[in-house]
PDB file of C-alpha atoms in Angstrom:
ATOM      1  CA  MET A   1     -23.809  -5.394   8.181  1.00 71.00           C
ATOM      2  CA  ARG A   2     -24.988  -2.644   5.586  1.00 77.00           C
ATOM      3  CA  THR A   3     -23.006  -0.084   7.505  1.00 80.00           C
ATOM      4  CA  LYS A   4     -19.763  -2.100   7.248  1.00 71.00           C
ATOM      5  CA  LEU A   5     -20.448  -2.647   3.582  1.00 65.00           C
ATOM      6  CA  ALA A   6     -21.027   0.958   2.902  1.00 66.00           C
ATOM      7  CA  ILE A   7     -17.915   1.782   4.821  1.00 71.00           C
ATOM      8  CA  THR A   8     -15.850  -0.598   2.931  1.00 69.00           C
ATOM      9  CA  LEU A   9     -17.067   0.337  -0.317  1.00 66.00           C
ATOM     10  CA  GLY A  10     -16.461   4.171   0.421  1.00 66.00           C
ATOM     11  CA  LEU A  11     -12.976   3.350   1.416  1.00 60.00           C
ATOM     12  CA  ALA A  12     -12.162   1.360  -1.601  1.00 60.00           C
ATOM     13  CA  VAL A  13     -13.572   4.258  -3.937  1.00 58.00           C
ATOM     14  CA  ALA A  14     -11.414   6.708  -2.121  1.00 56.00           C
ATOM     15  CA  LEU A  15      -8.419   4.689  -2.462  1.00 51.00           C
ATOM     16  CA  ALA A  16      -8.916   4.088  -6.070  1.00 51.00           C
ATOM     17  CA  ALA A  17      -9.499   7.798  -6.652  1.00 48.00           C
ATOM     18  CA  GLY A  18      -6.143   8.625  -4.634  1.00 50.00           C
ATOM     19  CA  ILE A  19      -4.191   6.287  -6.761  1.00 46.00           C
ATOM     20  CA  ALA A  20      -5.660   7.603 -10.010  1.00 46.00           C
ATOM     21  CA  ILE A  21      -4.871  11.098  -8.889  1.00 52.00           C
ATOM     22  CA  ALA A  22      -1.279  10.329  -7.752  1.00 55.00           C
ATOM     23  CA  ARG A  23      -0.398   8.921 -11.146  1.00 66.00           C
ATOM     24  CA  PRO A  24       0.969  11.241 -13.687  1.00 71.00           C
ATOM     25  CA  ASN A  25      -1.260  11.341 -16.923  1.00 83.00           C
ATOM     26  CA  ASN A  26      -0.419  11.940 -20.421  1.00 84.00           C
ATOM     27  CA  GLY A  27       0.890  15.483 -20.876  1.00 86.00           C
ATOM     28  CA  ASP A  28       1.821  15.916 -17.532  1.00 91.00           C
ATOM     29  CA  MET A  29       5.092  17.824 -16.591  1.00 91.00           C
ATOM     30  CA  GLY A  30       6.609  18.274 -12.973  1.00 93.00           C
ATOM     31  CA  VAL A  31       9.341  18.153 -10.613  1.00 94.00           C
ATOM     32  CA  TYR A  32      10.813  15.821  -7.941  1.00 94.00           C
ATOM     33  CA  LEU A  33      11.199  17.306  -4.500  1.00 94.00           C
ATOM     34  CA  ASP A  34      13.581  16.033  -1.726  1.00 94.00           C
ATOM     35  CA  ASP A  35      12.538  16.014   1.762  1.00 93.00           C
ATOM     36  CA  SER A  36      13.511  19.579   2.266  1.00 92.00           C
ATOM     37  CA  GLY A  37      11.224  20.705  -0.494  1.00 92.00           C
ATOM     38  CA  ASN A  38      14.271  21.425  -3.038  1.00 94.00           C
ATOM     39  CA  VAL A  39      13.936  20.503  -6.697  1.00 95.00           C
ATOM     40  CA  VAL A  40      15.990  17.503  -7.435  1.00 96.00           C
ATOM     41  CA  GLY A  41      14.713  16.415 -10.675  1.00 95.00           C
ATOM     42  CA  THR A  42      11.974  16.893 -13.453  1.00 94.00           C
ATOM     43  CA  PHE A  43       9.678  14.667 -15.265  1.00 94.00           C
ATOM     44  CA  GLN A  44       7.528  14.798 -18.393  1.00 93.00           C
ATOM     45  CA  VAL A  45       4.943  12.429 -19.801  1.00 92.00           C
ATOM     46  CA  SER A  46       4.515  12.830 -23.368  1.00 90.00           C
ATOM     47  CA  CYS A  47       1.102  13.123 -25.235  1.00 89.00           C
ATOM     48  CA  ASP A  48       1.745   9.507 -26.330  1.00 88.00           C
ATOM     49  CA  GLY A  49       2.315   8.243 -22.857  1.00 89.00           C
ATOM     50  CA  VAL A  50       6.262   8.008 -22.841  1.00 92.00           C
ATOM     51  CA  PHE A  51       7.716   8.951 -19.351  1.00 92.00           C
ATOM     52  CA  SER A  52      10.964  10.614 -19.382  1.00 93.00           C
ATOM     53  CA  TYR A  53      12.867  12.334 -16.314  1.00 94.00           C
ATOM     54  CA  SER A  54      16.304  13.911 -15.477  1.00 95.00           C
ATOM     55  CA  GLY A  55      17.864  14.421 -12.176  1.00 95.00           C
ATOM     56  CA  THR A  56      16.892  12.412  -9.197  1.00 94.00           C
ATOM     57  CA  ARG A  57      13.454  10.720  -8.936  1.00 92.00           C
ATOM     58  CA  THR A  58      11.999  10.794  -5.456  1.00 93.00           C
ATOM     59  CA  SER A  59       8.657   9.771  -3.721  1.00 91.00           C
ATOM     60  CA  HIS A  60       7.697  13.543  -3.788  1.00 89.00           C
ATOM     61  CA  PRO A  61       6.346  14.202  -7.420  1.00 92.00           C
ATOM     62  CA  VAL A  62       4.714  17.612  -7.923  1.00 91.00           C
ATOM     63  CA  THR A  63       2.778  18.048 -11.227  1.00 89.00           C
ATOM     64  CA  ASN A  64       2.919  21.783 -12.229  1.00 88.00           C
ATOM     65  CA  GLY A  65       2.107  21.881 -15.888  1.00 88.00           C
ATOM     66  CA  ARG A  66       0.604  20.247 -18.847  1.00 85.00           C
ATOM     67  CA  LEU A  67       1.363  19.788 -22.478  1.00 85.00           C
ATOM     68  CA  MET A  68      -1.043  20.840 -25.182  1.00 87.00           C
ATOM     69  CA  CYS A  69      -1.906  17.488 -26.485  1.00 85.00           C
ATOM     70  CA  ASN A  70      -4.300  17.155 -29.604  1.00 80.00           C
ATOM     71  CA  LEU A  71      -7.381  15.022 -28.998  1.00 64.00           C
ATOM     72  CA  PRO A  72      -8.082  12.051 -31.319  1.00 60.00           C
TER      73      PRO A  72
END
């Protein structure tokens, strides 16, 4: 019983961490790739959390930069 609980908790933690990593954070910049790996769009999340993009949004975002945000 304890083994199943430990496995379940471990999977839940791994899933939560994966979701947190996959979501763009404030200050992130990046590109959207098509299935062939070509850049088809760009995105940016401002330091205030405002999301903007140009081009085509796909399910393959790649974060490749950060804005210099002032900490409060």
